[in-house]
Amino acid sequence: KAIEHLTKAYGYAKELGWVAFNGMFNAMALSLLIEARLKAPEAGGSTRLVPELAEELSNLTRQLDEDVIRAWNHRTQGLVAIHSNERSKAVESLEESVRLWRKIGWPYELAKALYELGALHQSQGDRKRASGPLNEALGIFTRFKAHLDVERVLARKELLNA
């Protein structure tokens, strides 16, 4: 259902011409939509449109040249790279997203990028590099009382045995 609603919301915003006027909303919506499609294909999140949506987000990023939009784009490109088994590109994109979210000062978005970076390192068998980002993400999610995110990180750390 979430994917359906995100798709409709982005479509409406585009029809209304909000791409130029409210690029931040569109970047966030595109980022969430791509992430949902990559992470839940069995729930209607077909990955078929992901390359097209990712390209649209990249174009929006180039047009509007804002750190927040770049940070969402880098996290999203990292997730797309993970899905395409382009691990080094994924690490590079996620590290840039982390750097930008730190600079911007949006801790929740920082924690999301840190989680993805830690999970990627873990999937590559690099426990040492996975531990730092996961611990930092856990601290931020705990501070925000984001219980589902805390559970997700703890489950990942349990797999990591960290």
PDB file of C-alpha atoms in Angstrom:
ATOM      1  CA  LYS A   1       0.000   0.000   0.000  1.00  0.00           C
ATOM      2  CA  ALA A   2       2.825   2.401   0.883  1.00  0.00           C
ATOM      3  CA  ILE A   3       4.420   1.990  -2.538  1.00  0.00           C
ATOM      4  CA  GLU A   4       1.096   2.713  -4.205  1.00  0.00           C
ATOM      5  CA  HIS A   5       0.603   5.881  -2.134  1.00  0.00           C
ATOM      6  CA  LEU A   6       4.161   7.111  -2.715  1.00  0.00           C
ATOM      7  CA  THR A   7       3.773   6.540  -6.453  1.00  0.00           C
ATOM      8  CA  LYS A   8       0.504   8.505  -6.510  1.00  0.00           C
ATOM      9  CA  ALA A   9       1.920  11.338  -4.379  1.00  0.00           C
ATOM     10  CA  TYR A  10       4.926  11.741  -6.622  1.00  0.00           C
ATOM     11  CA  GLY A  11       2.734  11.598  -9.740  1.00  0.00           C
ATOM     12  CA  TYR A  12       0.444  14.316  -8.374  1.00  0.00           C
ATOM     13  CA  ALA A  13       3.378  16.529  -7.416  1.00  0.00           C
ATOM     14  CA  LYS A  14       4.840  16.128 -10.882  1.00  0.00           C
ATOM     15  CA  GLU A  15       1.505  16.947 -12.563  1.00  0.00           C
ATOM     16  CA  LEU A  16       1.215  20.088 -10.459  1.00  0.00           C
ATOM     17  CA  GLY A  17       4.677  21.220 -11.482  1.00  0.00           C
ATOM     18  CA  TRP A  18       6.083  20.880  -7.982  1.00  0.00           C
ATOM     19  CA  VAL A  19       9.318  19.431  -9.302  1.00  0.00           C
ATOM     20  CA  ALA A  20      10.799  22.874  -9.803  1.00  0.00           C
ATOM     21  CA  PHE A  21       9.057  24.544  -6.873  1.00  0.00           C
ATOM     22  CA  ASN A  22       9.332  21.866  -4.239  1.00  0.00           C
ATOM     23  CA  GLY A  23      12.288  19.781  -5.242  1.00  0.00           C
ATOM     24  CA  MET A  24      12.975  18.698  -1.673  1.00  0.00           C
ATOM     25  CA  PHE A  25       9.564  17.019  -1.424  1.00  0.00           C
ATOM     26  CA  ASN A  26      10.086  15.273  -4.746  1.00  0.00           C
ATOM     27  CA  ALA A  27      13.592  14.138  -3.852  1.00  0.00           C
ATOM     28  CA  MET A  28      12.335  12.700  -0.576  1.00  0.00           C
ATOM     29  CA  ALA A  29       9.348  11.032  -2.276  1.00  0.00           C
ATOM     30  CA  LEU A  30      11.525   9.560  -5.037  1.00  0.00           C
ATOM     31  CA  SER A  31      14.080   8.333  -2.515  1.00  0.00           C
ATOM     32  CA  LEU A  32      11.395   6.651  -0.388  1.00  0.00           C
ATOM     33  CA  LEU A  33       9.696   5.166  -3.443  1.00  0.00           C
ATOM     34  CA  ILE A  34      12.924   3.691  -4.808  1.00  0.00           C
ATOM     35  CA  GLU A  35      13.872   2.335  -1.392  1.00  0.00           C
ATOM     36  CA  ALA A  36      10.444   0.734  -0.967  1.00  0.00           C
ATOM     37  CA  ARG A  37      10.615  -0.841  -4.429  1.00  0.00           C
ATOM     38  CA  LEU A  38      14.092  -2.258  -3.751  1.00  0.00           C
ATOM     39  CA  LYS A  39      13.328  -3.572  -0.290  1.00  0.00           C
ATOM     40  CA  ALA A  40       9.844  -4.970  -0.780  1.00  0.00           C
ATOM     41  CA  PRO A  41       9.389  -6.293  -4.314  1.00  0.00           C
ATOM     42  CA  GLU A  42       7.091  -8.997  -2.991  1.00  0.00           C
ATOM     43  CA  ALA A  43       4.762  -6.269  -1.657  1.00  0.00           C
ATOM     44  CA  GLY A  44       4.168  -4.739  -5.066  1.00  0.00           C
ATOM     45  CA  GLY A  45       7.490  -2.964  -5.177  1.00  0.00           C
ATOM     46  CA  SER A  46       8.510  -4.000  -8.667  1.00  0.00           C
ATOM     47  CA  THR A  47      12.128  -3.087  -9.295  1.00  0.00           C
ATOM     48  CA  ARG A  48      11.374  -2.631 -12.991  1.00  0.00           C
ATOM     49  CA  LEU A  49      10.991   1.163 -12.665  1.00  0.00           C
ATOM     50  CA  VAL A  50      13.926   1.658 -10.288  1.00  0.00           C
ATOM     51  CA  PRO A  51      16.521   2.677 -12.918  1.00  0.00           C
ATOM     52  CA  GLU A  52      14.140   5.230 -14.406  1.00  0.00           C
ATOM     53  CA  LEU A  53      13.209   6.638 -10.988  1.00  0.00           C
ATOM     54  CA  ALA A  54      16.872   6.734  -9.910  1.00  0.00           C
ATOM     55  CA  GLU A  55      17.773   8.642 -13.070  1.00  0.00           C
ATOM     56  CA  GLU A  56      14.942  11.088 -12.368  1.00  0.00           C
ATOM     57  CA  LEU A  57      16.307  11.646  -8.850  1.00  0.00           C
ATOM     58  CA  SER A  58      19.810  12.190 -10.252  1.00  0.00           C
ATOM     59  CA  ASN A  59      18.462  14.736 -12.753  1.00  0.00           C
ATOM     60  CA  LEU A  60      16.576  16.543  -9.986  1.00  0.00           C
ATOM     61  CA  THR A  61      19.773  16.585  -7.924  1.00  0.00           C
ATOM     62  CA  ARG A  62      21.719  18.195 -10.769  1.00  0.00           C
ATOM     63  CA  GLN A  63      18.965  20.778 -11.384  1.00  0.00           C
ATOM     64  CA  LEU A  64      18.520  21.926  -7.812  1.00  0.00           C
ATOM     65  CA  ASP A  65      22.050  21.544  -6.406  1.00  0.00           C
ATOM     66  CA  GLU A  66      21.067  21.304  -2.715  1.00  0.00           C
ATOM     67  CA  ASP A  67      22.933  19.280  -0.073  1.00  0.00           C
ATOM     68  CA  VAL A  68      19.735  17.691   1.248  1.00  0.00           C
ATOM     69  CA  ILE A  69      18.760  16.470  -2.196  1.00  0.00           C
ATOM     70  CA  ARG A  70      22.309  15.279  -2.874  1.00  0.00           C
ATOM     71  CA  ALA A  71      22.284  13.358   0.430  1.00  0.00           C
ATOM     72  CA  TRP A  72      19.042  11.560  -0.467  1.00  0.00           C
ATOM     73  CA  ASN A  73      20.369  10.894  -3.954  1.00  0.00           C
ATOM     74  CA  HIS A  74      23.621   9.388  -2.667  1.00  0.00           C
ATOM     75  CA  ARG A  75      21.799   7.112  -0.214  1.00  0.00           C
ATOM     76  CA  THR A  76      19.401   6.034  -2.940  1.00  0.00           C
ATOM     77  CA  GLN A  77      22.200   5.467  -5.475  1.00  0.00           C
ATOM     78  CA  GLY A  78      23.947   3.380  -2.823  1.00  0.00           C
ATOM     79  CA  LEU A  79      20.878   1.185  -2.412  1.00  0.00           C
ATOM     80  CA  VAL A  80      20.532   0.837  -6.185  1.00  0.00           C
ATOM     81  CA  ALA A  81      24.214  -0.128  -6.404  1.00  0.00           C
ATOM     82  CA  ILE A  82      23.729  -2.752  -3.670  1.00  0.00           C
ATOM     83  CA  HIS A  83      20.815  -4.177  -5.635  1.00  0.00           C
ATOM     84  CA  SER A  84      23.033  -4.284  -8.757  1.00  0.00           C
ATOM     85  CA  ASN A  85      25.926  -5.902  -6.842  1.00  0.00           C
ATOM     86  CA  GLU A  86      28.153  -2.871  -7.407  1.00  0.00           C
ATOM     87  CA  ARG A  87      29.591  -2.944  -3.888  1.00  0.00           C
ATOM     88  CA  SER A  88      32.376  -0.369  -4.233  1.00  0.00           C
ATOM     89  CA  LYS A  89      29.986   2.142  -5.822  1.00  0.00           C
ATOM     90  CA  ALA A  90      27.501   1.436  -3.021  1.00  0.00           C
ATOM     91  CA  VAL A  91      30.102   2.100  -0.316  1.00  0.00           C
ATOM     92  CA  GLU A  92      31.184   5.325  -2.011  1.00  0.00           C
ATOM     93  CA  SER A  93      27.594   6.576  -2.368  1.00  0.00           C
ATOM     94  CA  LEU A  94      26.593   5.672   1.183  1.00  0.00           C
ATOM     95  CA  GLU A  95      29.739   7.237   2.663  1.00  0.00           C
ATOM     96  CA  GLU A  96      28.977  10.457   0.777  1.00  0.00           C
ATOM     97  CA  SER A  97      25.397  10.374   2.048  1.00  0.00           C
ATOM     98  CA  VAL A  98      26.686   9.973   5.620  1.00  0.00           C
ATOM     99  CA  ARG A  99      29.087  12.889   5.114  1.00  0.00           C
ATOM    100  CA  LEU A 100      26.320  15.130   3.770  1.00  0.00           C
ATOM    101  CA  TRP A 101      23.791  14.236   6.484  1.00  0.00           C
ATOM    102  CA  ARG A 102      26.446  15.038   9.122  1.00  0.00           C
ATOM    103  CA  LYS A 103      27.103  18.396   7.458  1.00  0.00           C
ATOM    104  CA  ILE A 104      23.375  19.173   7.188  1.00  0.00           C
ATOM    105  CA  GLY A 105      22.683  18.062  10.754  1.00  0.00           C
ATOM    106  CA  TRP A 106      19.709  15.778  10.168  1.00  0.00           C
ATOM    107  CA  PRO A 107      20.402  12.944  12.628  1.00  0.00           C
ATOM    108  CA  TYR A 108      17.569  10.594  11.660  1.00  0.00           C
ATOM    109  CA  GLU A 109      18.556  10.638   7.987  1.00  0.00           C
ATOM    110  CA  LEU A 110      22.183  10.239   9.070  1.00  0.00           C
ATOM    111  CA  ALA A 111      21.212   7.150  11.072  1.00  0.00           C
ATOM    112  CA  LYS A 112      19.410   5.652   8.067  1.00  0.00           C
ATOM    113  CA  ALA A 113      22.504   6.123   5.889  1.00  0.00           C
ATOM    114  CA  LEU A 114      24.761   4.737   8.640  1.00  0.00           C
ATOM    115  CA  TYR A 115      22.557   1.675   8.981  1.00  0.00           C
ATOM    116  CA  GLU A 116      22.720   0.963   5.258  1.00  0.00           C
ATOM    117  CA  LEU A 117      26.492   1.452   5.239  1.00  0.00           C
ATOM    118  CA  GLY A 118      26.937  -0.883   8.223  1.00  0.00           C
ATOM    119  CA  ALA A 119      24.622  -3.485   6.704  1.00  0.00           C
ATOM    120  CA  LEU A 120      26.601  -3.342   3.455  1.00  0.00           C
ATOM    121  CA  HIS A 121      29.909  -3.857   5.247  1.00  0.00           C
ATOM    122  CA  GLN A 122      28.354  -6.741   7.170  1.00  0.00           C
ATOM    123  CA  SER A 123      27.098  -8.368   3.965  1.00  0.00           C
ATOM    124  CA  GLN A 124      30.672  -8.201   2.663  1.00  0.00           C
ATOM    125  CA  GLY A 125      31.919  -9.987   5.774  1.00  0.00           C
ATOM    126  CA  ASP A 126      33.708  -6.916   7.161  1.00  0.00           C
ATOM    127  CA  ARG A 127      32.594  -7.023  10.802  1.00  0.00           C
ATOM    128  CA  LYS A 128      35.036  -4.344  11.894  1.00  0.00           C
ATOM    129  CA  ARG A 129      33.816  -1.745   9.374  1.00  0.00           C
ATOM    130  CA  ALA A 130      30.166  -2.702  10.008  1.00  0.00           C
ATOM    131  CA  SER A 131      30.331  -2.196  13.756  1.00  0.00           C
ATOM    132  CA  GLY A 132      30.984   1.570  13.827  1.00  0.00           C
ATOM    133  CA  PRO A 133      28.134   2.689  11.557  1.00  0.00           C
ATOM    134  CA  LEU A 134      25.681   0.261  13.176  1.00  0.00           C
ATOM    135  CA  ASN A 135      26.597   1.425  16.690  1.00  0.00           C
ATOM    136  CA  GLU A 136      26.240   5.074  15.715  1.00  0.00           C
ATOM    137  CA  ALA A 137      22.905   4.413  13.986  1.00  0.00           C
ATOM    138  CA  LEU A 138      21.680   2.552  17.076  1.00  0.00           C
ATOM    139  CA  GLY A 139      22.583   5.506  19.298  1.00  0.00           C
ATOM    140  CA  ILE A 140      20.688   7.962  17.109  1.00  0.00           C
ATOM    141  CA  PHE A 141      17.630   5.749  16.692  1.00  0.00           C
ATOM    142  CA  THR A 142      17.583   5.127  20.461  1.00  0.00           C
ATOM    143  CA  ARG A 143      17.746   8.869  21.174  1.00  0.00           C
ATOM    144  CA  PHE A 144      14.769   9.403  18.848  1.00  0.00           C
ATOM    145  CA  LYS A 145      12.888   6.462  20.374  1.00  0.00           C
ATOM    146  CA  ALA A 146      12.556   4.993  16.876  1.00  0.00           C
ATOM    147  CA  HIS A 147      11.725   1.545  18.219  1.00  0.00           C
ATOM    148  CA  LEU A 148      11.348  -0.284  14.907  1.00  0.00           C
ATOM    149  CA  ASP A 149      14.666   1.093  13.698  1.00  0.00           C
ATOM    150  CA  VAL A 150      16.323   0.158  17.005  1.00  0.00           C
ATOM    151  CA  GLU A 151      15.001  -3.401  16.627  1.00  0.00           C
ATOM    152  CA  ARG A 152      16.280  -3.559  13.045  1.00  0.00           C
ATOM    153  CA  VAL A 153      19.780  -2.444  14.085  1.00  0.00           C
ATOM    154  CA  LEU A 154      19.842  -4.800  17.080  1.00  0.00           C
ATOM    155  CA  ALA A 155      18.847  -7.716  14.819  1.00  0.00           C
ATOM    156  CA  ARG A 156      21.624  -6.774  12.406  1.00  0.00           C
ATOM    157  CA  LYS A 157      24.137  -6.485  15.265  1.00  0.00           C
ATOM    158  CA  GLU A 158      23.070  -9.875  16.572  1.00  0.00           C
ATOM    159  CA  LEU A 159      23.870 -11.346  13.155  1.00  0.00           C
ATOM    160  CA  LEU A 160      27.164  -9.489  13.292  1.00  0.00           C
ATOM    161  CA  ASN A 161      27.757 -10.747  16.801  1.00  0.00           C
ATOM    162  CA  ALA A 162      28.998  -7.257  17.680  1.00  0.00           C
TER     163      ALA A 162
END
